[in-house]
PDB file of C-alpha atoms in Angstrom:
ATOM      1  CA  MET F   1      -0.187  -0.081  -0.058  1.00  0.00           C
ATOM      2  CA  LEU F   2       1.386   3.184  -0.872  1.00  0.00           C
ATOM      3  CA  ARG F   3       0.744   5.963   1.374  1.00  0.00           C
ATOM      4  CA  ILE F   4       0.592   9.452  -0.481  1.00  0.00           C
ATOM      5  CA  GLY F   5       0.792  13.111   1.085  1.00  0.00           C
ATOM      6  CA  ILE F   6      -0.566  16.323  -0.844  1.00  0.00           C
ATOM      7  CA  LEU F   7       0.748  19.413  -0.840  1.00  0.00           C
ATOM      8  CA  GLY F   8      -2.061  22.013  -1.842  1.00  0.00           C
ATOM      9  CA  ALA F   9      -5.556  21.947  -3.293  1.00  0.00           C
ATOM     10  CA  SER F  10      -4.683  23.094  -7.095  1.00  0.00           C
ATOM     11  CA  ARG F  11      -7.110  21.956  -9.890  1.00  0.00           C
ATOM     12  CA  ILE F  12      -5.017  19.482 -10.848  1.00  0.00           C
ATOM     13  CA  VAL F  13      -4.954  16.974  -7.951  1.00  0.00           C
ATOM     14  CA  PRO F  14      -8.249  15.402  -9.175  1.00  0.00           C
ATOM     15  CA  TRP F  15      -6.896  14.514 -12.333  1.00  0.00           C
ATOM     16  CA  ALA F  16      -3.362  13.747 -11.597  1.00  0.00           C
ATOM     17  CA  LEU F  17      -3.732  11.529  -8.778  1.00  0.00           C
ATOM     18  CA  ALA F  18      -7.269  11.652  -6.862  1.00  0.00           C
ATOM     19  CA  GLU F  19      -9.493   9.689  -9.611  1.00  0.00           C
ATOM     20  CA  PRO F  20      -6.492   7.254 -10.601  1.00  0.00           C
ATOM     21  CA  ALA F  21      -5.999   6.984  -6.994  1.00  0.00           C
ATOM     22  CA  ALA F  22      -9.904   5.951  -6.458  1.00  0.00           C
ATOM     23  CA  ARG F  23      -9.639   3.256  -9.287  1.00  0.00           C
ATOM     24  CA  ARG F  24      -6.936   1.214  -7.413  1.00  0.00           C
ATOM     25  CA  ASP F  25      -6.656  -0.992  -4.378  1.00  0.00           C
ATOM     26  CA  ASP F  26      -2.922  -0.414  -3.784  1.00  0.00           C
ATOM     27  CA  ILE F  27      -2.956   3.538  -2.872  1.00  0.00           C
ATOM     28  CA  ARG F  28      -4.221   5.212   0.233  1.00  0.00           C
ATOM     29  CA  LEU F  29      -4.431   9.215   0.224  1.00  0.00           C
ATOM     30  CA  LEU F  30      -3.331   9.871   3.515  1.00  0.00           C
ATOM     31  CA  ALA F  31      -2.979  13.613   4.043  1.00  0.00           C
ATOM     32  CA  ILE F  32      -3.695  16.900   2.505  1.00  0.00           C
ATOM     33  CA  ALA F  33      -2.615  20.951   3.437  1.00  0.00           C
ATOM     34  CA  ALA F  34      -3.369  23.795   1.422  1.00  0.00           C
ATOM     35  CA  ARG F  35      -2.430  27.833   1.641  1.00  0.00           C
ATOM     36  CA  ARG F  36      -5.540  28.760   2.004  1.00  0.00           C
ATOM     37  CA  ALA F  37      -7.727  27.472   5.010  1.00  0.00           C
ATOM     38  CA  GLY F  38     -10.563  25.363   4.313  1.00  0.00           C
ATOM     39  CA  SER F  39      -9.742  24.958   0.826  1.00  0.00           C
ATOM     40  CA  ALA F  40      -8.105  21.513   1.338  1.00  0.00           C
ATOM     41  CA  GLN F  41     -11.695  20.422   3.120  1.00  0.00           C
ATOM     42  CA  PRO F  42     -13.180  19.565   0.030  1.00  0.00           C
ATOM     43  CA  LEU F  43     -11.359  17.487  -1.779  1.00  0.00           C
ATOM     44  CA  ALA F  44     -10.326  15.361   1.310  1.00  0.00           C
ATOM     45  CA  SER F  45     -14.211  14.769   1.846  1.00  0.00           C
ATOM     46  CA  GLN F  46     -14.590  14.151  -2.226  1.00  0.00           C
ATOM     47  CA  TYR F  47     -11.747  11.652  -2.264  1.00  0.00           C
ATOM     48  CA  GLY F  48     -11.774  10.417   1.070  1.00  0.00           C
ATOM     49  CA  ILE F  49      -8.015  12.398   2.140  1.00  0.00           C
ATOM     50  CA  GLU F  50      -7.838  10.809   5.766  1.00  0.00           C
ATOM     51  CA  ARG F  51      -6.013  13.634   7.251  1.00  0.00           C
ATOM     52  CA  VAL F  52      -6.210  17.695   6.437  1.00  0.00           C
ATOM     53  CA  TYR F  53      -3.205  19.696   8.110  1.00  0.00           C
ATOM     54  CA  ASP F  54      -3.050  22.952   8.380  1.00  0.00           C
ATOM     55  CA  SER F  55       0.398  23.075   6.759  1.00  0.00           C
ATOM     56  CA  TYR F  56       2.319  21.391   4.360  1.00  0.00           C
ATOM     57  CA  ASP F  57       5.409  21.184   7.008  1.00  0.00           C
ATOM     58  CA  ASP F  58       2.642  18.841   8.685  1.00  0.00           C
ATOM     59  CA  VAL F  59       2.183  16.826   6.011  1.00  0.00           C
ATOM     60  CA  ILE F  60       5.847  16.225   5.232  1.00  0.00           C
ATOM     61  CA  ALA F  61       6.262  15.320   8.881  1.00  0.00           C
ATOM     62  CA  ASP F  62       3.380  12.510   8.891  1.00  0.00           C
ATOM     63  CA  PRO F  63       5.603   9.504   9.451  1.00  0.00           C
ATOM     64  CA  ASP F  64       2.942   7.212   7.764  1.00  0.00           C
ATOM     65  CA  ILE F  65       3.562   8.641   4.290  1.00  0.00           C
ATOM     66  CA  ASP F  66       5.358   7.076   1.773  1.00  0.00           C
ATOM     67  CA  LEU F  67       5.342   9.882  -1.018  1.00  0.00           C
ATOM     68  CA  ILE F  68       4.709  13.659  -1.488  1.00  0.00           C
ATOM     69  CA  TYR F  69       2.913  14.711  -4.263  1.00  0.00           C
ATOM     70  CA  ASN F  70       4.102  18.211  -5.775  1.00  0.00           C
ATOM     71  CA  PRO F  71       1.354  20.295  -7.577  1.00  0.00           C
ATOM     72  CA  LEU F  72       2.395  23.072  -6.277  1.00  0.00           C
ATOM     73  CA  PRO F  73       3.306  25.917  -8.607  1.00  0.00           C
ATOM     74  CA  PRO F  74       7.143  25.955  -9.893  1.00  0.00           C
ATOM     75  CA  HIS F  75       8.963  28.938  -7.619  1.00  0.00           C
ATOM     76  CA  LEU F  76       8.195  25.940  -4.885  1.00  0.00           C
ATOM     77  CA  HIS F  77       8.962  22.932  -6.829  1.00  0.00           C
ATOM     78  CA  ALA F  78      12.185  22.905  -5.422  1.00  0.00           C
ATOM     79  CA  GLU F  79      11.649  23.920  -1.440  1.00  0.00           C
ATOM     80  CA  TRP F  80       9.039  21.543  -0.843  1.00  0.00           C
ATOM     81  CA  SER F  81      10.442  18.680  -2.400  1.00  0.00           C
ATOM     82  CA  ILE F  82      13.975  18.918  -1.047  1.00  0.00           C
ATOM     83  CA  LYS F  83      11.926  19.192   2.332  1.00  0.00           C
ATOM     84  CA  ALA F  84       9.722  15.944   2.000  1.00  0.00           C
ATOM     85  CA  LEU F  85      13.091  14.333   0.566  1.00  0.00           C
ATOM     86  CA  ASP F  86      15.194  15.518   3.561  1.00  0.00           C
ATOM     87  CA  ALA F  87      12.452  13.808   5.432  1.00  0.00           C
ATOM     88  CA  GLY F  88      12.606  10.399   3.946  1.00  0.00           C
ATOM     89  CA  LYS F  89       9.634  10.649   1.407  1.00  0.00           C
ATOM     90  CA  HIS F  90       9.483   9.788  -2.441  1.00  0.00           C
ATOM     91  CA  VAL F  91       8.680  12.726  -4.615  1.00  0.00           C
ATOM     92  CA  LEU F  92       6.335  13.145  -7.650  1.00  0.00           C
ATOM     93  CA  CYS F  93       6.805  16.629  -8.564  1.00  0.00           C
ATOM     94  CA  GLU F  94       4.748  18.556 -10.910  1.00  0.00           C
ATOM     95  CA  LYS F  95       5.973  19.573 -14.362  1.00  0.00           C
ATOM     96  CA  PRO F  96       8.127  22.158 -15.248  1.00  0.00           C
ATOM     97  CA  PHE F  97      10.552  20.457 -12.457  1.00  0.00           C
ATOM     98  CA  ALA F  98      12.114  23.480 -11.272  1.00  0.00           C
ATOM     99  CA  MET F  99      12.835  27.007 -12.076  1.00  0.00           C
ATOM    100  CA  ASN F 100      15.777  25.978 -13.849  1.00  0.00           C
ATOM    101  CA  ALA F 101      18.575  23.216 -13.966  1.00  0.00           C
ATOM    102  CA  ASP F 102      20.479  24.394 -10.892  1.00  0.00           C
ATOM    103  CA  GLU F 103      17.429  23.841  -9.157  1.00  0.00           C
ATOM    104  CA  ALA F 104      16.398  20.765 -10.584  1.00  0.00           C
ATOM    105  CA  ARG F 105      20.310  18.996 -10.278  1.00  0.00           C
ATOM    106  CA  ARG F 106      20.074  20.410  -6.307  1.00  0.00           C
ATOM    107  CA  MET F 107      16.650  18.051  -6.083  1.00  0.00           C
ATOM    108  CA  ASN F 108      18.395  15.102  -7.047  1.00  0.00           C
ATOM    109  CA  GLU F 109      20.802  15.997  -5.146  1.00  0.00           C
ATOM    110  CA  ALA F 110      18.640  16.240  -2.199  1.00  0.00           C
ATOM    111  CA  ALA F 111      17.365  12.893  -3.324  1.00  0.00           C
ATOM    112  CA  LYS F 112      20.268  10.830  -3.620  1.00  0.00           C
ATOM    113  CA  ARG F 113      21.471  11.848  -0.138  1.00  0.00           C
ATOM    114  CA  SER F 114      18.260  10.376   1.146  1.00  0.00           C
ATOM    115  CA  GLY F 115      17.964   7.791  -0.620  1.00  0.00           C
ATOM    116  CA  ARG F 116      14.659   8.445  -2.030  1.00  0.00           C
ATOM    117  CA  ARG F 117      13.229   9.217  -5.520  1.00  0.00           C
ATOM    118  CA  ILE F 118      11.980  12.127  -7.147  1.00  0.00           C
ATOM    119  CA  ILE F 119       9.856  11.608 -10.307  1.00  0.00           C
ATOM    120  CA  GLU F 120       8.268  14.335 -12.762  1.00  0.00           C
ATOM    121  CA  ALA F 121       4.953  14.389 -13.265  1.00  0.00           C
ATOM    122  CA  PHE F 122       5.203  14.060 -17.518  1.00  0.00           C
ATOM    123  CA  HIS F 123       2.143  11.821 -17.519  1.00  0.00           C
ATOM    124  CA  ASP F 124       1.775  11.341 -21.224  1.00  0.00           C
ATOM    125  CA  ARG F 125       5.285  10.094 -21.335  1.00  0.00           C
ATOM    126  CA  TYR F 126       3.796   6.770 -20.155  1.00  0.00           C
ATOM    127  CA  HIS F 127       0.596   6.295 -22.118  1.00  0.00           C
ATOM    128  CA  PRO F 128       0.405   3.797 -24.706  1.00  0.00           C
ATOM    129  CA  VAL F 129       0.478   6.571 -27.477  1.00  0.00           C
ATOM    130  CA  PHE F 130       3.539   7.839 -26.797  1.00  0.00           C
ATOM    131  CA  LEU F 131       5.046   4.415 -26.500  1.00  0.00           C
ATOM    132  CA  HIS F 132       3.560   3.635 -29.664  1.00  0.00           C
ATOM    133  CA  LEU F 133       5.481   6.646 -31.359  1.00  0.00           C
ATOM    134  CA  GLN F 134       8.290   5.742 -29.706  1.00  0.00           C
ATOM    135  CA  GLN F 135       8.567   2.215 -31.105  1.00  0.00           C
ATOM    136  CA  GLN F 136       7.604   3.106 -34.061  1.00  0.00           C
ATOM    137  CA  VAL F 137      10.877   5.306 -34.419  1.00  0.00           C
ATOM    138  CA  ASN F 138      12.757   2.794 -32.800  1.00  0.00           C
ATOM    139  CA  ALA F 139      11.531   0.068 -35.677  1.00  0.00           C
ATOM    140  CA  GLY F 140      12.710   2.458 -38.219  1.00  0.00           C
ATOM    141  CA  ARG F 141       8.914   2.748 -39.371  1.00  0.00           C
ATOM    142  CA  VAL F 142       9.739   6.182 -40.657  1.00  0.00           C
ATOM    143  CA  GLY F 143      13.443   5.814 -42.023  1.00  0.00           C
ATOM    144  CA  LYS F 144      15.443   7.908 -40.296  1.00  0.00           C
ATOM    145  CA  VAL F 145      13.942  10.959 -38.314  1.00  0.00           C
ATOM    146  CA  ARG F 146      15.152  13.739 -39.994  1.00  0.00           C
ATOM    147  CA  ASN F 147      12.544  16.565 -38.560  1.00  0.00           C
ATOM    148  CA  LEU F 148      10.322  17.228 -35.654  1.00  0.00           C
ATOM    149  CA  ASP F 149       7.650  19.723 -34.741  1.00  0.00           C
ATOM    150  CA  ALA F 150       6.342  19.586 -31.619  1.00  0.00           C
ATOM    151  CA  ILE F 151       3.483  21.946 -30.486  1.00  0.00           C
ATOM    152  CA  PHE F 152       1.327  22.936 -27.343  1.00  0.00           C
ATOM    153  CA  ASN F 153      -1.116  25.867 -27.556  1.00  0.00           C
ATOM    154  CA  HIS F 154      -3.778  26.449 -24.664  1.00  0.00           C
ATOM    155  CA  THR F 155      -5.131  30.204 -24.062  1.00  0.00           C
ATOM    156  CA  ILE F 156      -4.075  30.537 -20.087  1.00  0.00           C
ATOM    157  CA  PRO F 157      -6.745  32.870 -18.891  1.00  0.00           C
ATOM    158  CA  ARG F 158      -6.081  36.632 -17.496  1.00  0.00           C
ATOM    159  CA  ILE F 159      -7.275  36.263 -13.927  1.00  0.00           C
ATOM    160  CA  GLU F 160      -6.111  37.683 -10.371  1.00  0.00           C
ATOM    161  CA  GLY F 161      -3.239  35.430  -8.775  1.00  0.00           C
ATOM    162  CA  GLU F 162      -2.888  32.777 -12.193  1.00  0.00           C
ATOM    163  CA  PHE F 163       0.937  31.778 -11.625  1.00  0.00           C
ATOM    164  CA  ARG F 164       1.236  30.662 -15.142  1.00  0.00           C
ATOM    165  CA  ARG F 165       1.021  34.317 -15.669  1.00  0.00           C
ATOM    166  CA  ILE F 166       3.565  35.367 -13.181  1.00  0.00           C
ATOM    167  CA  ALA F 167       7.170  35.187 -14.262  1.00  0.00           C
ATOM    168  CA  SER F 168       8.806  35.165 -10.502  1.00  0.00           C
ATOM    169  CA  MET F 169       6.677  32.099  -9.699  1.00  0.00           C
ATOM    170  CA  GLY F 170       7.579  30.110 -12.660  1.00  0.00           C
ATOM    171  CA  GLY F 171       5.187  31.643 -15.471  1.00  0.00           C
ATOM    172  CA  GLY F 172       5.244  31.793 -19.118  1.00  0.00           C
ATOM    173  CA  ALA F 173       4.351  29.810 -22.049  1.00  0.00           C
ATOM    174  CA  LEU F 174       7.780  27.903 -22.384  1.00  0.00           C
ATOM    175  CA  MET F 175       7.534  26.724 -18.895  1.00  0.00           C
ATOM    176  CA  ASP F 176       3.996  25.853 -18.618  1.00  0.00           C
ATOM    177  CA  LEU F 177       3.271  24.421 -22.391  1.00  0.00           C
ATOM    178  CA  GLY F 178       6.635  24.172 -23.922  1.00  0.00           C
ATOM    179  CA  CYS F 179       8.105  21.844 -21.252  1.00  0.00           C
ATOM    180  CA  TYR F 180       5.921  19.300 -22.928  1.00  0.00           C
ATOM    181  CA  PRO F 181       7.089  19.636 -26.701  1.00  0.00           C
ATOM    182  CA  ILE F 182      10.436  19.749 -25.561  1.00  0.00           C
ATOM    183  CA  HIS F 183      10.149  16.721 -23.536  1.00  0.00           C
ATOM    184  CA  TRP F 184       8.641  14.844 -26.331  1.00  0.00           C
ATOM    185  CA  CYS F 185      11.549  15.503 -28.857  1.00  0.00           C
ATOM    186  CA  ARG F 186      14.307  14.799 -26.359  1.00  0.00           C
ATOM    187  CA  SER F 187      12.422  11.279 -25.459  1.00  0.00           C
ATOM    188  CA  LEU F 188      11.944  10.473 -28.809  1.00  0.00           C
ATOM    189  CA  THR F 189      15.610  11.214 -29.241  1.00  0.00           C
ATOM    190  CA  GLY F 190      17.032  10.016 -26.391  1.00  0.00           C
ATOM    191  CA  GLU F 191      19.657  13.280 -26.801  1.00  0.00           C
ATOM    192  CA  GLU F 192      20.181  16.688 -25.562  1.00  0.00           C
ATOM    193  CA  PRO F 193      19.948  19.469 -28.182  1.00  0.00           C
ATOM    194  CA  THR F 194      21.449  22.498 -28.906  1.00  0.00           C
ATOM    195  CA  VAL F 195      19.145  25.896 -29.374  1.00  0.00           C
ATOM    196  CA  THR F 196      19.283  27.383 -32.546  1.00  0.00           C
ATOM    197  CA  ASP F 197      16.547  30.104 -32.562  1.00  0.00           C
ATOM    198  CA  VAL F 198      14.212  31.402 -30.621  1.00  0.00           C
ATOM    199  CA  ASP F 199      11.217  33.965 -31.784  1.00  0.00           C
ATOM    200  CA  ALA F 200       9.251  35.289 -28.292  1.00  0.00           C
ATOM    201  CA  VAL F 201       6.397  37.351 -27.728  1.00  0.00           C
ATOM    202  CA  LEU F 202       6.337  39.078 -24.396  1.00  0.00           C
ATOM    203  CA  ASP F 203       3.587  40.066 -21.982  1.00  0.00           C
ATOM    204  CA  PRO F 204       4.573  43.759 -20.491  1.00  0.00           C
ATOM    205  CA  ALA F 205       4.521  41.955 -17.313  1.00  0.00           C
ATOM    206  CA  GLY F 206       7.648  40.178 -18.404  1.00  0.00           C
ATOM    207  CA  TYR F 207       6.728  36.646 -18.923  1.00  0.00           C
ATOM    208  CA  ASP F 208       6.445  34.899 -22.361  1.00  0.00           C
ATOM    209  CA  GLU F 209       3.161  34.578 -23.972  1.00  0.00           C
ATOM    210  CA  GLU F 210       4.420  32.532 -27.153  1.00  0.00           C
ATOM    211  CA  VAL F 211       7.909  30.717 -28.108  1.00  0.00           C
ATOM    212  CA  VAL F 212       9.115  29.355 -31.304  1.00  0.00           C
ATOM    213  CA  ALA F 213      12.390  27.783 -31.067  1.00  0.00           C
ATOM    214  CA  THR F 214      14.497  25.690 -33.224  1.00  0.00           C
ATOM    215  CA  LEU F 215      16.450  22.767 -31.574  1.00  0.00           C
ATOM    216  CA  ARG F 216      19.533  20.499 -33.372  1.00  0.00           C
ATOM    217  CA  PHE F 217      20.086  17.190 -31.856  1.00  0.00           C
ATOM    218  CA  PRO F 218      23.575  15.345 -32.503  1.00  0.00           C
ATOM    219  CA  SER F 219      21.843  12.771 -34.619  1.00  0.00           C
ATOM    220  CA  ASP F 220      20.930  15.845 -36.884  1.00  0.00           C
ATOM    221  CA  VAL F 221      17.438  15.871 -36.140  1.00  0.00           C
ATOM    222  CA  GLU F 222      16.079  18.882 -35.940  1.00  0.00           C
ATOM    223  CA  ALA F 223      13.018  20.185 -33.845  1.00  0.00           C
ATOM    224  CA  ARG F 224      10.708  23.122 -34.178  1.00  0.00           C
ATOM    225  CA  ILE F 225       8.903  23.831 -31.052  1.00  0.00           C
ATOM    226  CA  GLU F 226       5.804  25.856 -30.576  1.00  0.00           C
ATOM    227  CA  CYS F 227       3.591  27.009 -27.329  1.00  0.00           C
ATOM    228  CA  ARG F 228       1.210  29.999 -27.601  1.00  0.00           C
ATOM    229  CA  MET F 229      -0.754  31.176 -24.320  1.00  0.00           C
ATOM    230  CA  THR F 230      -2.896  33.696 -26.110  1.00  0.00           C
ATOM    231  CA  ASP F 231      -6.348  33.931 -27.233  1.00  0.00           C
ATOM    232  CA  GLY F 232      -8.231  31.198 -29.124  1.00  0.00           C
ATOM    233  CA  TRP F 233      -6.511  27.652 -28.214  1.00  0.00           C
ATOM    234  CA  GLN F 234      -8.001  24.922 -26.357  1.00  0.00           C
ATOM    235  CA  TYR F 235      -5.047  22.284 -25.803  1.00  0.00           C
ATOM    236  CA  TYR F 236      -3.939  22.243 -28.979  1.00  0.00           C
ATOM    237  CA  ALA F 237      -1.064  19.644 -28.893  1.00  0.00           C
ATOM    238  CA  ARG F 238       0.696  18.305 -32.363  1.00  0.00           C
ATOM    239  CA  PHE F 239       3.448  16.216 -32.836  1.00  0.00           C
ATOM    240  CA  THR F 240       4.827  15.596 -36.305  1.00  0.00           C
ATOM    241  CA  ILE F 241       7.607  13.085 -36.856  1.00  0.00           C
ATOM    242  CA  GLU F 242       9.415  13.470 -40.294  1.00  0.00           C
ATOM    243  CA  GLY F 243      11.932  10.444 -41.666  1.00  0.00           C
ATOM    244  CA  ASP F 244      13.330   9.291 -44.872  1.00  0.00           C
ATOM    245  CA  ARG F 245      10.155   6.773 -45.635  1.00  0.00           C
ATOM    246  CA  GLY F 246       7.333   9.036 -44.398  1.00  0.00           C
ATOM    247  CA  THR F 247       5.638  11.186 -41.648  1.00  0.00           C
ATOM    248  CA  ILE F 248       3.728   9.846 -37.942  1.00  0.00           C
ATOM    249  CA  ILE F 249       1.508  12.912 -36.692  1.00  0.00           C
ATOM    250  CA  ALA F 250       0.611  12.438 -33.210  1.00  0.00           C
ATOM    251  CA  GLU F 251      -3.031  14.572 -32.976  1.00  0.00           C
ATOM    252  CA  ASN F 252      -3.124  15.286 -29.156  1.00  0.00           C
ATOM    253  CA  SER F 253      -0.537  12.707 -27.718  1.00  0.00           C
ATOM    254  CA  LEU F 254      -0.687  15.193 -24.653  1.00  0.00           C
ATOM    255  CA  LEU F 255      -4.475  13.980 -23.346  1.00  0.00           C
ATOM    256  CA  PRO F 256      -5.168  10.788 -25.870  1.00  0.00           C
ATOM    257  CA  HIS F 257      -7.918   9.957 -23.459  1.00  0.00           C
ATOM    258  CA  ARG F 258      -9.815  12.529 -24.552  1.00  0.00           C
ATOM    259  CA  GLY F 259      -9.471  11.875 -27.839  1.00  0.00           C
ATOM    260  CA  HIS F 260      -6.720  11.601 -30.316  1.00  0.00           C
ATOM    261  CA  THR F 261      -5.402  10.480 -34.010  1.00  0.00           C
ATOM    262  CA  ILE F 262      -2.195   9.201 -35.587  1.00  0.00           C
ATOM    263  CA  ILE F 263      -2.178   9.745 -39.054  1.00  0.00           C
ATOM    264  CA  GLU F 264       1.028   8.499 -41.009  1.00  0.00           C
ATOM    265  CA  THR F 265       2.310   8.387 -44.653  1.00  0.00           C
ATOM    266  CA  VAL F 266       4.838   5.441 -44.928  1.00  0.00           C
ATOM    267  CA  ASP F 267       6.089   4.794 -48.247  1.00  0.00           C
ATOM    268  CA  GLY F 268       3.314   6.755 -49.765  1.00  0.00           C
ATOM    269  CA  ILE F 269       0.851   4.588 -48.153  1.00  0.00           C
ATOM    270  CA  PRO F 270      -1.746   6.716 -45.740  1.00  0.00           C
ATOM    271  CA  ARG F 271      -3.255   5.162 -42.532  1.00  0.00           C
ATOM    272  CA  GLN F 272      -5.258   7.062 -39.949  1.00  0.00           C
ATOM    273  CA  TYR F 273      -5.804   5.117 -36.471  1.00  0.00           C
ATOM    274  CA  THR F 274      -6.255   5.452 -32.909  1.00  0.00           C
ATOM    275  CA  ILE F 275      -4.632   3.437 -29.665  1.00  0.00           C
ATOM    276  CA  GLY F 276      -7.222   2.115 -26.862  1.00  0.00           C
ATOM    277  CA  GLY F 277      -5.993   2.980 -23.266  1.00  0.00           C
ATOM    278  CA  GLY F 278      -7.008   4.550 -20.225  1.00  0.00           C
ATOM    279  CA  THR F 279      -5.795   8.011 -19.109  1.00  0.00           C
ATOM    280  CA  THR F 280      -2.223   9.716 -19.097  1.00  0.00           C
ATOM    281  CA  PHE F 281      -2.773   9.696 -15.224  1.00  0.00           C
ATOM    282  CA  ASP F 282      -3.658   6.239 -14.500  1.00  0.00           C
ATOM    283  CA  TYR F 283      -0.645   5.282 -16.330  1.00  0.00           C
ATOM    284  CA  GLN F 284       1.648   7.453 -14.723  1.00  0.00           C
ATOM    285  CA  LEU F 285       0.440   6.213 -11.584  1.00  0.00           C
ATOM    286  CA  ALA F 286       0.450   2.495 -12.160  1.00  0.00           C
ATOM    287  CA  ALA F 287       4.093   3.314 -13.342  1.00  0.00           C
ATOM    288  CA  VAL F 288       5.336   5.415 -10.050  1.00  0.00           C
ATOM    289  CA  VAL F 289       3.592   2.509  -8.199  1.00  0.00           C
ATOM    290  CA  SER F 290       5.614  -0.481  -9.683  1.00  0.00           C
ATOM    291  CA  ALA F 291       8.758   1.491  -9.771  1.00  0.00           C
ATOM    292  CA  LEU F 292       8.999   2.084  -6.056  1.00  0.00           C
ATOM    293  CA  ALA F 293       8.008  -1.208  -5.247  1.00  0.00           C
ATOM    294  CA  GLU F 294      10.140  -2.473  -7.519  1.00  0.00           C
ATOM    295  CA  GLY F 295      13.327  -0.275  -7.493  1.00  0.00           C
ATOM    296  CA  SER F 296      12.864   0.060 -11.482  1.00  0.00           C
ATOM    297  CA  ALA F 297      13.894   3.361 -13.415  1.00  0.00           C
ATOM    298  CA  LEU F 298      11.448   5.590 -14.746  1.00  0.00           C
ATOM    299  CA  PRO F 299      12.045   7.547 -17.445  1.00  0.00           C
ATOM    300  CA  THR F 300      10.805  10.801 -15.764  1.00  0.00           C
ATOM    301  CA  GLU F 301      13.609  11.025 -13.185  1.00  0.00           C
ATOM    302  CA  GLY F 302      17.425  11.326 -12.752  1.00  0.00           C
ATOM    303  CA  THR F 303      19.053  12.973 -15.589  1.00  0.00           C
ATOM    304  CA  ASP F 304      15.515  13.617 -17.676  1.00  0.00           C
ATOM    305  CA  PRO F 305      14.362  16.597 -15.461  1.00  0.00           C
ATOM    306  CA  VAL F 306      17.866  18.302 -15.405  1.00  0.00           C
ATOM    307  CA  GLY F 307      17.800  18.203 -19.135  1.00  0.00           C
ATOM    308  CA  ASN F 308      14.709  19.101 -19.863  1.00  0.00           C
ATOM    309  CA  MET F 309      15.227  22.354 -17.373  1.00  0.00           C
ATOM    310  CA  ALA F 310      18.151  22.711 -19.468  1.00  0.00           C
ATOM    311  CA  THR F 311      16.919  23.107 -22.872  1.00  0.00           C
ATOM    312  CA  ILE F 312      14.499  25.645 -21.060  1.00  0.00           C
ATOM    313  CA  ASP F 313      17.025  27.807 -19.585  1.00  0.00           C
ATOM    314  CA  ALA F 314      19.262  27.703 -23.093  1.00  0.00           C
ATOM    315  CA  ILE F 315      15.958  28.515 -24.796  1.00  0.00           C
ATOM    316  CA  TYR F 316      15.218  31.950 -22.528  1.00  0.00           C
ATOM    317  CA  ALA F 317      18.940  32.734 -22.813  1.00  0.00           C
ATOM    318  CA  GLN F 318      19.130  32.912 -26.707  1.00  0.00           C
ATOM    319  CA  ALA F 319      15.849  35.043 -26.376  1.00  0.00           C
ATOM    320  CA  SER F 320      17.434  37.036 -23.718  1.00  0.00           C
ATOM    321  CA  LEU F 321      14.668  36.379 -21.281  1.00  0.00           C
ATOM    322  CA  ALA F 322      16.257  37.052 -17.776  1.00  0.00           C
ATOM    323  CA  ARG F 323      14.500  34.357 -15.406  1.00  0.00           C
TER     324      ARG F 323
END
């Protein structure tokens, strides 16, 4: 039985953890605390979370908890994840992993020091759709990969306190949205890129509303990354893989359980299909439970979160955007 404590009552908690946990019999959502008094109780009541604490420190200090789920804004990821690791808890930390690669390294150092594990919550990486794309590329289905085009655009509302529109809290299109396309490309190639070109649109408040970047990988794959948080978008995610023999396009590989399509043209022959499966969050939680029980490695821990943050850092540096 994996016993989990939750830091915060953010909107992603039901999707990413509470609902998938309710579909399993080997998980207990044991405790939760929220910054705003009273905001954790509705989640606790709805999902049977047994203990509601007054502070994040109380959750971390609970001796019965095995893993801490950290869905706080990015500027709080390093601080509270390191506290949890130092208290002997494993951590599942939401994306983006940290504010920069240096913070990500410190989080990994804390994991090594404590003998515990910290895993980044790139849920889509565990779904059969992404595993299928990876398998097709590894099998040479499209021949040698030459180009990748990775897009995630989604409108972020302009409301008071929205951390995704506050630079000091880790806001901006690249941090909140672009981290996914970067991760798709890095995961598919298994390599770390060089940033060759960046075009960014800034909000007067100092964060990036749109970013388009070009990455070059050691295997000579070129990738175009696009992320926009401006008006008119609704979870528009598209990943295109171009090779010598053809092209595979994944429409909505980010949340394939909400509807997706894989469109391929290989050796001149077109095909369109979907792949069955549950939610990305169910697969992620299953992978975490299994890995902690068996000691097996996961693709979104270790050097992987550091590499993703390093690419984000390089894009900001290329665009001359101070963080």
